[in-house]
CSV table of N, CA and C and ligand atoms in Angstrom, one decimal:
chain,number,residue,atom,x,y,z
A,1,MET,N,91.0,94.5,242.0
A,1,MET,CA,92.3,94.5,242.7
A,1,MET,C,92.9,95.8,242.6
A,2,ARG,N,93.5,96.3,243.7
A,2,ARG,CA,94.2,97.6,243.6
A,2,ARG,C,95.4,97.5,242.6
A,3,GLN,N,95.6,98.5,241.8
A,3,GLN,CA,96.7,98.5,240.8
A,3,GLN,C,98.0,98.5,241.5
A,4,ALA,N,99.0,97.8,241.0
A,4,ALA,CA,100.3,97.8,241.6
A,4,ALA,C,100.9,99.2,241.5
A,5,PHE,N,101.6,99.6,242.5
A,5,PHE,CA,102.3,100.9,242.5
A,5,PHE,C,103.8,100.7,242.9
A,6,ALA,N,104.6,101.7,242.5
A,6,ALA,CA,106.0,101.6,242.7
A,6,ALA,C,106.5,102.8,243.5
A,7,VAL,N,107.6,102.6,244.2
A,7,VAL,CA,108.2,103.7,244.9
A,7,VAL,C,109.4,104.1,244.0
A,8,TYR,N,109.6,105.4,243.8
A,8,TYR,CA,110.8,105.9,243.2
A,8,TYR,C,111.5,106.7,244.2
A,9,PRO,N,112.5,106.1,244.9
A,9,PRO,CA,113.2,106.8,246.0
A,9,PRO,C,114.4,107.6,245.5
A,10,GLY,N,114.8,108.6,246.3
A,10,GLY,CA,116.0,109.4,245.9
A,10,GLY,C,116.2,110.5,246.9
A,11,THR,N,117.2,111.2,246.7
A,11,THR,CA,117.5,112.4,247.6
A,11,THR,C,116.9,113.6,247.0
A,12,PHE,N,116.9,113.7,245.7
A,12,PHE,CA,116.3,114.8,244.9
A,12,PHE,C,116.8,116.2,245.5
A,13,ASP,N,118.1,116.4,245.5
A,13,ASP,CA,118.7,117.5,246.1
A,13,ASP,C,119.5,118.4,245.1
A,14,PRO,N,118.8,119.0,244.1
A,14,PRO,CA,117.4,119.1,243.9
A,14,PRO,C,116.9,118.2,242.8
A,15,VAL,N,115.6,118.1,242.6
A,15,VAL,CA,115.1,117.3,241.4
A,15,VAL,C,115.6,117.9,240.1
A,16,THR,N,116.0,117.0,239.2
A,16,THR,CA,116.5,117.5,237.9
A,16,THR,C,115.5,116.9,236.8
A,17,ASN,N,115.8,117.4,235.6
A,17,ASN,CA,115.0,116.9,234.4
A,17,ASN,C,115.2,115.4,234.2
A,18,GLY,N,116.4,114.9,234.6
A,18,GLY,CA,116.7,113.5,234.5
A,18,GLY,C,115.8,112.7,235.4
A,19,HIS,N,115.6,113.2,236.7
A,19,HIS,CA,114.7,112.5,237.6
A,19,HIS,C,113.3,112.5,237.0
A,20,LEU,N,112.9,113.7,236.5
A,20,LEU,CA,111.5,113.8,236.0
A,20,LEU,C,111.2,112.9,234.8
A,21,ASP,N,112.2,112.7,234.0
A,21,ASP,CA,112.1,111.8,232.8
A,21,ASP,C,111.8,110.4,233.3
A,22,ILE,N,112.6,110.0,234.3
A,22,ILE,CA,112.4,108.6,234.9
A,22,ILE,C,111.0,108.4,235.5
A,23,LEU,N,110.6,109.5,236.2
A,23,LEU,CA,109.3,109.4,236.8
A,23,LEU,C,108.2,109.3,235.8
A,24,VAL,N,108.2,110.1,234.7
A,24,VAL,CA,107.2,110.0,233.7
A,24,VAL,C,107.2,108.6,233.1
A,25,ARG,N,108.4,108.1,232.8
A,25,ARG,CA,108.5,106.7,232.2
A,25,ARG,C,108.0,105.6,233.2
A,26,ALA,N,108.3,105.8,234.5
A,26,ALA,CA,107.9,104.8,235.5
A,26,ALA,C,106.4,104.8,235.6
A,27,ARG,N,105.8,106.0,235.5
A,27,ARG,CA,104.3,106.1,235.6
A,27,ARG,C,103.6,105.4,234.5
A,28,ARG,N,104.3,105.2,233.3
A,28,ARG,CA,103.7,104.5,232.2
A,28,ARG,C,103.6,103.0,232.6
A,29,LEU,N,104.5,102.6,233.5
A,29,LEU,CA,104.5,101.1,233.8
A,29,LEU,C,103.7,100.8,235.0
A,30,PHE,N,103.4,101.8,235.9
A,30,PHE,CA,102.7,101.5,237.1
A,30,PHE,C,101.5,102.4,237.3
A,31,GLY,N,100.4,101.9,237.9
A,31,GLY,CA,99.2,102.6,238.1
A,31,GLY,C,99.4,103.9,238.8
A,32,SER,N,100.3,103.9,239.8
A,32,SER,CA,100.7,105.2,240.5
A,32,SER,C,102.1,105.0,241.0
A,33,ILE,N,102.7,106.2,241.3
A,33,ILE,CA,104.0,106.2,241.8
A,33,ILE,C,104.1,107.0,243.1
A,34,VAL,N,104.8,106.5,244.1
A,34,VAL,CA,105.1,107.3,245.3
A,34,VAL,C,106.6,107.7,245.1
A,35,VAL,N,106.8,109.0,245.1
A,35,VAL,CA,108.2,109.5,245.1
A,35,VAL,C,108.6,109.6,246.5
A,36,GLY,N,109.6,108.7,246.9
A,36,GLY,CA,110.0,108.7,248.3
A,36,GLY,C,111.3,109.6,248.4
A,37,ILE,N,111.1,110.7,249.2
A,37,ILE,CA,112.3,111.6,249.3
A,37,ILE,C,113.0,111.2,250.6
A,38,GLY,N,114.1,110.6,250.5
A,38,GLY,CA,114.9,110.2,251.7
A,38,GLY,C,115.5,111.4,252.4
A,39,ARG,N,115.3,111.4,253.7
A,39,ARG,CA,115.8,112.5,254.4
A,39,ARG,C,117.4,112.5,254.3
A,40,ASN,N,117.9,111.2,254.3
A,40,ASN,CA,119.3,111.0,254.1
A,40,ASN,C,120.3,112.0,254.8
A,41,PRO,N,120.2,112.1,256.1
A,41,PRO,CA,121.0,113.0,256.8
A,41,PRO,C,122.5,112.8,256.6
A,42,GLY,N,122.9,111.5,256.4
A,42,GLY,CA,124.3,111.1,256.1
A,42,GLY,C,124.8,111.7,254.9
A,43,LYS,N,124.0,112.0,253.9
A,43,LYS,CA,124.4,112.6,252.7
A,43,LYS,C,124.5,114.2,252.8
A,44,LYS,N,124.1,114.7,253.9
A,44,LYS,CA,124.1,116.1,254.2
A,44,LYS,C,123.5,116.9,253.0
A,45,PRO,N,122.2,116.7,252.7
A,45,PRO,CA,121.6,117.4,251.6
A,45,PRO,C,121.7,118.9,251.8
A,46,VAL,N,121.9,119.6,250.7
A,46,VAL,CA,122.0,121.1,250.7
A,46,VAL,C,120.6,121.7,251.0
A,47,PHE,N,119.6,121.1,250.3
A,47,PHE,CA,118.2,121.6,250.5
A,47,PHE,C,117.5,120.8,251.6
A,48,SER,N,116.7,121.5,252.4
A,48,SER,CA,116.0,120.8,253.5
A,48,SER,C,115.0,119.9,252.9
A,49,ILE,N,114.4,119.0,253.7
A,49,ILE,CA,113.4,118.1,253.2
A,49,ILE,C,112.2,118.9,252.7
A,50,ASP,N,111.8,120.0,253.4
A,50,ASP,CA,110.7,120.7,253.0
A,50,ASP,C,110.9,121.4,251.6
A,51,GLN,N,112.2,121.9,251.5
A,51,GLN,CA,112.5,122.5,250.2
A,51,GLN,C,112.5,121.5,249.0
A,52,ARG,N,113.0,120.3,249.3
A,52,ARG,CA,113.0,119.3,248.3
A,52,ARG,C,111.6,118.8,247.9
A,53,VAL,N,110.7,118.8,248.9
A,53,VAL,CA,109.3,118.4,248.6
A,53,VAL,C,108.7,119.5,247.8
A,54,ILE,N,108.9,120.8,248.2
A,54,ILE,CA,108.3,121.9,247.4
A,54,ILE,C,108.8,121.9,246.0
A,55,MET,N,110.1,121.7,245.8
A,55,MET,CA,110.6,121.7,244.4
A,55,MET,C,110.0,120.6,243.6
A,56,LEU,N,109.9,119.4,244.2
A,56,LEU,CA,109.3,118.3,243.4
A,56,LEU,C,107.9,118.6,243.1
A,57,GLN,N,107.1,119.1,244.1
A,57,GLN,CA,105.7,119.4,243.8
A,57,GLN,C,105.5,120.4,242.7
A,58,GLU,N,106.3,121.5,242.8
A,58,GLU,CA,106.2,122.5,241.8
A,58,GLU,C,106.6,121.9,240.4
A,59,ALA,N,107.7,121.1,240.4
A,59,ALA,CA,108.1,120.5,239.1
A,59,ALA,C,107.0,119.6,238.6
A,60,LEU,N,106.3,118.8,239.4
A,60,LEU,CA,105.2,117.9,239.0
A,60,LEU,C,104.1,118.7,238.4
A,61,ASP,N,103.8,119.9,239.0
A,61,ASP,CA,102.7,120.7,238.6
A,61,ASP,C,102.9,121.2,237.2
A,62,GLN,N,104.2,121.2,236.7
A,62,GLN,CA,104.5,121.7,235.4
A,62,GLN,C,104.6,120.6,234.4
A,63,VAL,N,104.4,119.3,234.8
A,63,VAL,CA,104.5,118.2,234.0
A,63,VAL,C,103.1,117.5,233.8
A,64,ASP,N,102.8,117.0,232.7
A,64,ASP,CA,101.4,116.4,232.5
A,64,ASP,C,101.5,115.0,233.1
A,65,ILE,N,101.2,114.9,234.4
A,65,ILE,CA,101.3,113.6,235.1
A,65,ILE,C,100.3,113.5,236.2
A,66,ASP,N,99.7,112.4,236.4
A,66,ASP,CA,98.8,112.3,237.6
A,66,ASP,C,99.2,111.0,238.4
A,67,LYS,N,98.5,110.9,239.5
A,67,LYS,CA,98.7,109.7,240.4
A,67,LYS,C,100.2,109.6,240.8
A,68,VAL,N,100.7,110.7,241.2
A,68,VAL,CA,102.1,110.7,241.8
A,68,VAL,C,102.0,111.3,243.1
A,69,ASP,N,102.5,110.7,244.2
A,69,ASP,CA,102.5,111.3,245.5
A,69,ASP,C,103.9,111.4,246.0
A,70,ILE,N,104.2,112.5,246.7
A,70,ILE,CA,105.5,112.7,247.2
A,70,ILE,C,105.5,112.5,248.7
A,71,VAL,N,106.3,111.6,249.2
A,71,VAL,CA,106.3,111.2,250.6
A,71,VAL,C,107.8,111.2,251.2
A,72,PRO,N,108.1,112.1,252.1
A,72,PRO,CA,109.4,112.0,252.7
A,72,PRO,C,109.5,110.8,253.6
A,73,PHE,N,110.7,110.2,253.7
A,73,PHE,CA,110.9,109.0,254.6
A,73,PHE,C,112.3,109.0,255.2
A,74,ASP,N,112.3,108.3,256.3
A,74,ASP,CA,113.6,108.0,257.0
A,74,ASP,C,113.9,106.6,256.9
A,75,GLY,N,115.2,106.3,257.1
A,75,GLY,CA,115.5,104.8,257.1
A,75,GLY,C,115.7,104.2,255.7
A,76,LEU,N,115.5,102.9,255.7
A,76,LEU,CA,115.8,102.1,254.5
A,76,LEU,C,114.7,102.2,253.5
A,77,THR,N,115.0,102.3,252.3
A,77,THR,CA,114.0,102.3,251.2
A,77,THR,C,113.2,101.0,251.2
A,78,ALA,N,113.8,99.8,251.5
A,78,ALA,CA,113.1,98.6,251.5
A,78,ALA,C,112.0,98.6,252.5
A,79,ASP,N,112.3,99.1,253.7
A,79,ASP,CA,111.3,99.2,254.8
A,79,ASP,C,110.2,100.1,254.5
A,80,PHE,N,110.6,101.3,253.9
A,80,PHE,CA,109.6,102.3,253.5
A,80,PHE,C,108.6,101.7,252.4
A,81,ALA,N,109.2,101.1,251.4
A,81,ALA,CA,108.4,100.5,250.3
A,81,ALA,C,107.5,99.4,250.8
A,82,ARG,N,108.0,98.6,251.7
A,82,ARG,CA,107.2,97.5,252.3
A,82,ARG,C,106.0,98.1,253.1
A,83,GLU,N,106.4,99.1,254.0
A,83,GLU,CA,105.4,99.7,254.9
A,83,GLU,C,104.2,100.2,254.1
A,84,ILE,N,104.4,100.9,252.9
A,84,ILE,CA,103.3,101.5,252.2
A,84,ILE,C,102.7,100.5,251.2
A,85,GLY,N,103.2,99.3,251.1
A,85,GLY,CA,102.6,98.3,250.3
A,85,GLY,C,103.0,98.4,248.8
A,86,ALA,N,104.2,98.9,248.5
A,86,ALA,CA,104.6,99.0,247.1
A,86,ALA,C,104.9,97.6,246.5
A,87,ARG,N,104.8,97.5,245.2
A,87,ARG,CA,105.1,96.3,244.5
A,87,ARG,C,106.6,96.3,244.1
A,88,ALA,N,107.1,97.5,243.8
A,88,ALA,CA,108.4,97.6,243.2
A,88,ALA,C,109.1,98.9,243.6
A,89,ILE,N,110.4,98.9,243.4
A,89,ILE,CA,111.3,100.1,243.6
A,89,ILE,C,111.8,100.4,242.2
A,90,VAL,N,111.7,101.7,241.8
A,90,VAL,CA,112.2,102.1,240.6
A,90,VAL,C,113.5,102.9,240.8
A,91,ARG,N,114.5,102.5,240.1
A,91,ARG,CA,115.8,103.3,240.1
A,91,ARG,C,116.2,103.5,238.7
A,92,ALA,N,117.3,104.3,238.5
A,92,ALA,CA,117.7,104.5,237.1
A,92,ALA,C,119.2,104.3,237.0
A,93,LEU,N,119.6,104.0,235.8
A,93,LEU,CA,121.1,103.7,235.6
A,93,LEU,C,121.6,104.8,234.5
A,94,ARG,N,122.6,105.5,234.9
A,94,ARG,CA,123.2,106.5,234.0
A,94,ARG,C,124.5,105.9,233.5
A,95,SER,N,125.1,105.0,234.2
A,95,SER,CA,126.5,104.6,233.8
A,95,SER,C,126.8,103.3,234.5
A,96,MET,N,128.0,102.7,234.2
A,96,MET,CA,128.4,101.5,234.8
A,96,MET,C,128.6,101.7,236.3
A,97,THR,N,129.0,102.9,236.7
A,97,THR,CA,129.2,103.2,238.1
A,97,THR,C,127.8,103.1,238.8
A,98,ASP,N,126.7,103.6,238.2
A,98,ASP,CA,125.4,103.5,238.8
A,98,ASP,C,125.1,102.0,238.8
A,99,PHE,N,125.4,101.3,237.8
A,99,PHE,CA,125.1,99.8,237.7
A,99,PHE,C,125.7,99.1,238.9
A,100,GLU,N,127.0,99.4,239.2
A,100,GLU,CA,127.6,98.7,240.3
A,100,GLU,C,126.9,99.0,241.6
A,101,SER,N,126.5,100.2,241.9
A,101,SER,CA,125.9,100.5,243.2
A,101,SER,C,124.4,100.0,243.2
A,102,GLU,N,123.7,100.1,242.1
A,102,GLU,CA,122.3,99.6,242.1
A,102,GLU,C,122.3,98.1,242.2
A,103,PHE,N,123.3,97.4,241.6
A,103,PHE,CA,123.4,96.0,241.7
A,103,PHE,C,123.5,95.5,243.1
A,104,ALA,N,124.4,96.2,243.9
A,104,ALA,CA,124.6,95.9,245.3
A,104,ALA,C,123.3,96.2,246.1
A,105,LEU,N,122.7,97.4,245.8
A,105,LEU,CA,121.5,97.7,246.5
A,105,LEU,C,120.4,96.7,246.3
A,106,ASP,N,120.2,96.2,245.0
A,106,ASP,CA,119.2,95.3,244.7
A,106,ASP,C,119.4,94.0,245.5
A,107,ILE,N,120.6,93.6,245.6
A,107,ILE,CA,120.9,92.3,246.4
A,107,ILE,C,120.5,92.5,247.8
A,108,ALA,N,120.9,93.7,248.4
A,108,ALA,CA,120.5,93.9,249.8
A,108,ALA,C,119.0,94.0,249.9
A,109,ASN,N,118.4,94.8,249.0
A,109,ASN,CA,116.9,95.0,249.1
A,109,ASN,C,116.2,93.6,249.0
A,110,ALA,N,116.7,92.8,248.1
A,110,ALA,CA,116.0,91.5,247.9
A,110,ALA,C,116.1,90.6,249.1
A,111,ARG,N,117.1,90.8,249.9
A,111,ARG,CA,117.2,90.1,251.2
A,111,ARG,C,116.3,90.7,252.2
A,112,LEU,N,116.2,92.0,252.2
A,112,LEU,CA,115.5,92.7,253.2
A,112,LEU,C,114.0,92.6,253.0
A,113,ALA,N,113.6,92.6,251.7
A,113,ALA,CA,112.1,92.6,251.3
A,113,ALA,C,112.0,91.8,250.1
A,114,PRO,N,112.0,90.4,250.2
A,114,PRO,CA,112.0,89.6,249.0
A,114,PRO,C,110.8,89.7,248.1
A,115,GLU,N,109.7,90.3,248.6
A,115,GLU,CA,108.5,90.4,247.8
A,115,GLU,C,108.6,91.6,246.9
A,116,LEU,N,109.6,92.5,247.1
A,116,LEU,CA,109.7,93.7,246.2
A,116,LEU,C,110.7,93.4,245.1
A,117,GLU,N,110.3,94.0,243.9
A,117,GLU,CA,111.2,93.9,242.7
A,117,GLU,C,111.8,95.3,242.5
A,118,THR,N,113.1,95.3,242.1
A,118,THR,CA,113.6,96.6,241.7
A,118,THR,C,113.6,96.7,240.2
A,119,VAL,N,113.0,97.7,239.6
A,119,VAL,CA,112.9,98.0,238.2
A,119,VAL,C,113.9,99.1,237.8
A,120,LEU,N,114.9,98.7,237.0
A,120,LEU,CA,115.9,99.7,236.6
A,120,LEU,C,115.7,100.2,235.2
A,121,LEU,N,115.5,101.5,235.1
A,121,LEU,CA,115.3,102.2,233.8
A,121,LEU,C,116.6,102.8,233.4
A,122,ILE,N,116.9,102.7,232.1
A,122,ILE,CA,118.2,103.3,231.6
A,122,ILE,C,117.9,104.8,231.3
A,123,ALA,N,118.8,105.6,231.8
A,123,ALA,CA,118.6,107.1,231.6
A,123,ALA,C,118.7,107.4,230.1
A,124,ARG,N,117.9,108.3,229.6
A,124,ARG,CA,118.0,108.8,228.2
A,124,ARG,C,119.4,109.5,228.0
A,125,PRO,N,119.9,109.4,226.8
A,125,PRO,CA,121.3,109.9,226.6
A,125,PRO,C,121.4,111.4,227.0
A,126,GLU,N,120.3,112.2,226.8
A,126,GLU,CA,120.5,113.6,227.2
A,126,GLU,C,120.6,113.9,228.7
A,127,TYR,N,120.3,112.8,229.5
A,127,TYR,CA,120.4,113.0,230.9
A,127,TYR,C,121.5,112.2,231.6
A,128,THR,N,122.2,111.4,230.8
A,128,THR,CA,123.2,110.5,231.5
A,128,THR,C,124.3,111.2,232.2
A,129,HIS,N,124.6,112.4,231.8
A,129,HIS,CA,125.7,113.1,232.4
A,129,HIS,C,125.2,114.2,233.5
A,130,LEU,N,123.9,114.0,233.8
A,130,LEU,CA,123.3,115.0,234.7
A,130,LEU,C,123.1,114.5,236.1
A,131,SER,N,123.5,115.2,237.1
A,131,SER,CA,123.3,114.8,238.5
A,131,SER,C,122.9,116.1,239.3
A,132,SER,N,122.3,115.8,240.4
A,132,SER,CA,122.0,117.0,241.3
A,132,SER,C,123.2,117.6,241.8
A,133,THR,N,124.3,116.8,242.0
A,133,THR,CA,125.6,117.4,242.4
A,133,THR,C,126.1,118.4,241.4
A,134,LEU,N,126.1,118.0,240.1
A,134,LEU,CA,126.6,118.9,239.0
A,134,LEU,C,125.8,120.2,239.0
A,135,VAL,N,124.5,120.0,239.1
A,135,VAL,CA,123.6,121.2,239.1
A,135,VAL,C,124.0,122.1,240.2
A,136,ARG,N,124.2,121.6,241.4
A,136,ARG,CA,124.5,122.4,242.6
A,136,ARG,C,125.9,123.1,242.4
A,137,GLU,N,126.8,122.3,241.9
A,137,GLU,CA,128.2,122.9,241.8
A,137,GLU,C,128.2,124.0,240.8
A,138,ALA,N,127.5,123.8,239.6
A,138,ALA,CA,127.4,124.9,238.6
A,138,ALA,C,126.8,126.2,239.2
A,139,ALA,N,125.8,126.0,240.1
A,139,ALA,CA,125.1,127.1,240.7
A,139,ALA,C,126.0,127.7,241.7
A,140,GLU,N,126.7,126.9,242.5
A,140,GLU,CA,127.4,127.5,243.6
A,140,GLU,C,128.7,128.1,243.2
A,141,GLN,N,129.5,127.4,242.3
A,141,GLN,CA,130.8,127.8,241.9
A,141,GLN,C,130.8,128.7,240.6
A,142,GLY,N,129.8,128.4,239.7
A,142,GLY,CA,129.8,129.2,238.5
A,142,GLY,C,128.7,130.2,238.4
A,143,ARG,N,127.8,130.2,239.4
A,143,ARG,CA,126.6,131.0,239.4
A,143,ARG,C,125.9,130.9,238.0
A,144,ARG,N,125.8,129.6,237.6
A,144,ARG,CA,125.2,129.3,236.4
A,144,ARG,C,124.1,128.2,236.6
A,145,ILE,N,123.2,128.1,235.7
A,145,ILE,CA,122.3,127.0,235.6
A,145,ILE,C,122.7,126.2,234.3
A,146,ILE,N,122.9,125.0,234.4
A,146,ILE,CA,123.3,124.2,233.3
A,146,ILE,C,122.0,124.1,232.4
A,147,PRO,N,122.2,124.6,231.1
A,147,PRO,CA,121.0,124.6,230.3
A,147,PRO,C,120.3,123.2,230.2
A,148,GLY,N,119.0,123.2,230.3
A,148,GLY,CA,118.2,122.0,230.2
A,148,GLY,C,118.3,121.0,231.4
A,149,SER,N,118.9,121.5,232.5
A,149,SER,CA,119.2,120.5,233.6
A,149,SER,C,118.0,120.4,234.5
A,150,VAL,N,117.3,121.5,234.8
A,150,VAL,CA,116.3,121.5,235.8
A,150,VAL,C,115.0,122.3,235.3
A,151,PRO,N,113.9,122.0,235.8
A,151,PRO,CA,112.7,122.8,235.4
A,151,PRO,C,112.8,124.2,235.9
A,152,PRO,N,112.1,125.2,235.3
A,152,PRO,CA,112.2,126.6,235.7
A,152,PRO,C,111.9,126.8,237.2
A,153,CYS,N,111.0,126.1,237.8
A,153,CYS,CA,110.8,126.3,239.3
A,153,CYS,C,112.0,126.0,240.1
A,154,VAL,N,112.8,125.0,239.7
A,154,VAL,CA,114.0,124.6,240.5
A,154,VAL,C,115.1,125.6,240.2
A,155,GLU,N,115.1,126.1,239.0
A,155,GLU,CA,116.1,127.2,238.6
A,155,GLU,C,115.9,128.3,239.6
A,156,HIS,N,114.6,128.7,239.8
A,156,HIS,CA,114.3,129.8,240.6
A,156,HIS,C,114.8,129.6,242.1
A,157,HIS,N,114.6,128.3,242.6
A,157,HIS,CA,115.1,128.0,243.9
A,157,HIS,C,116.6,128.0,244.0
A,158,LEU,N,117.3,127.5,243.0
A,158,LEU,CA,118.7,127.5,243.0
A,158,LEU,C,119.3,129.0,243.0
A,159,ARG,N,118.7,129.8,242.2
A,159,ARG,CA,119.1,131.2,242.1
A,159,ARG,C,118.9,131.9,243.5
A,160,GLU,N,117.8,131.6,244.1
A,160,GLU,CA,117.5,132.2,245.4
A,160,GLU,C,118.5,131.7,246.5
A,161,HIS,N,118.7,130.3,246.4
A,161,HIS,CA,119.6,129.7,247.4
A,161,HIS,C,121.0,130.2,247.3
A,162,TYR,N,121.5,130.3,246.1
A,162,TYR,CA,122.9,130.7,245.9
A,162,TYR,C,123.1,132.2,245.6
A,163,GLY,N,122.0,132.9,245.6
A,163,GLY,CA,122.0,134.4,245.5
A,163,GLY,C,122.6,134.9,244.2
A,164,PHE,N,122.1,134.5,243.0
A,164,PHE,CA,122.5,135.1,241.7
A,164,PHE,C,121.3,135.2,240.8
B,1,ADP,P1,120.1,108.8,245.7
B,1,ADP,O1,120.9,109.5,246.7
B,1,ADP,O2,119.2,107.8,246.2
B,1,ADP,O3,121.0,108.2,244.6
B,1,ADP,P2,119.3,110.7,243.7
B,1,ADP,O4,118.3,111.8,243.8
B,1,ADP,O5,120.7,111.1,243.4
B,1,ADP,O6,119.2,109.8,245.0
B,1,ADP,O7,118.8,109.7,242.5
B,1,ADP,C1,117.6,109.0,242.6
B,1,ADP,C2,117.5,108.1,241.4
B,1,ADP,O8,117.4,108.9,240.2
B,1,ADP,C3,118.7,107.1,241.2
B,1,ADP,O9,118.2,105.9,240.8
B,1,ADP,C4,119.5,107.8,240.2
B,1,ADP,O10,120.3,106.9,239.4
B,1,ADP,C5,118.4,108.5,239.3
B,1,ADP,N1,118.9,109.7,238.7
B,1,ADP,C6,119.6,110.7,239.2
B,1,ADP,N2,120.0,111.6,238.2
B,1,ADP,C7,119.4,111.1,237.1
B,1,ADP,C8,119.4,111.5,235.7
B,1,ADP,N3,120.1,112.6,235.3
B,1,ADP,N4,118.8,110.8,234.8
B,1,ADP,C9,118.2,109.7,235.1
B,1,ADP,N5,118.1,109.2,236.4
B,1,ADP,C10,118.7,109.9,237.3
């Protein structure tokens, strides 16, 4: 029987060390992981879908991990996960605010695709205060990289994008 695999969906604008930690931990639970990069035009991502894919691929090349595919997608996560035959959706919780939104998402997803389970991993303390938004703001407004926030390849793209 083919091993169960999960989708780890997100905007990854850009991918951070917090995302990578969740990915490595999720990979220990599932035979393989598809990282679904949502185009999410409504969120007006700063980095293009191609840039987000490249940053994730470069970041993965620097981590000791196999059986991870990166797949951009449009539309609902539940539809995407179902289309590719995933068993579960992996998301992460950093705070009670994340809990509220993930709780609502799980209820919606359970109605949209009842065969899928959402697996919520709790972020490690060193990453609970980290977000792609904070990383971008520090780069844009402070011309700084928050120490320990992103892998070196993403730091390079941030410096190039914001010109510092
Ligand atoms: P989305 O727009 O779908 O929330 P994100 O890229 O912001 O996309 O996040 C994708 C997933 O990764 C979410 O479940 C989020 O909670 C989790 N995540 C984001 N930042 C971190 C972090 N610093 N540590 C652990 N998990 C994180």
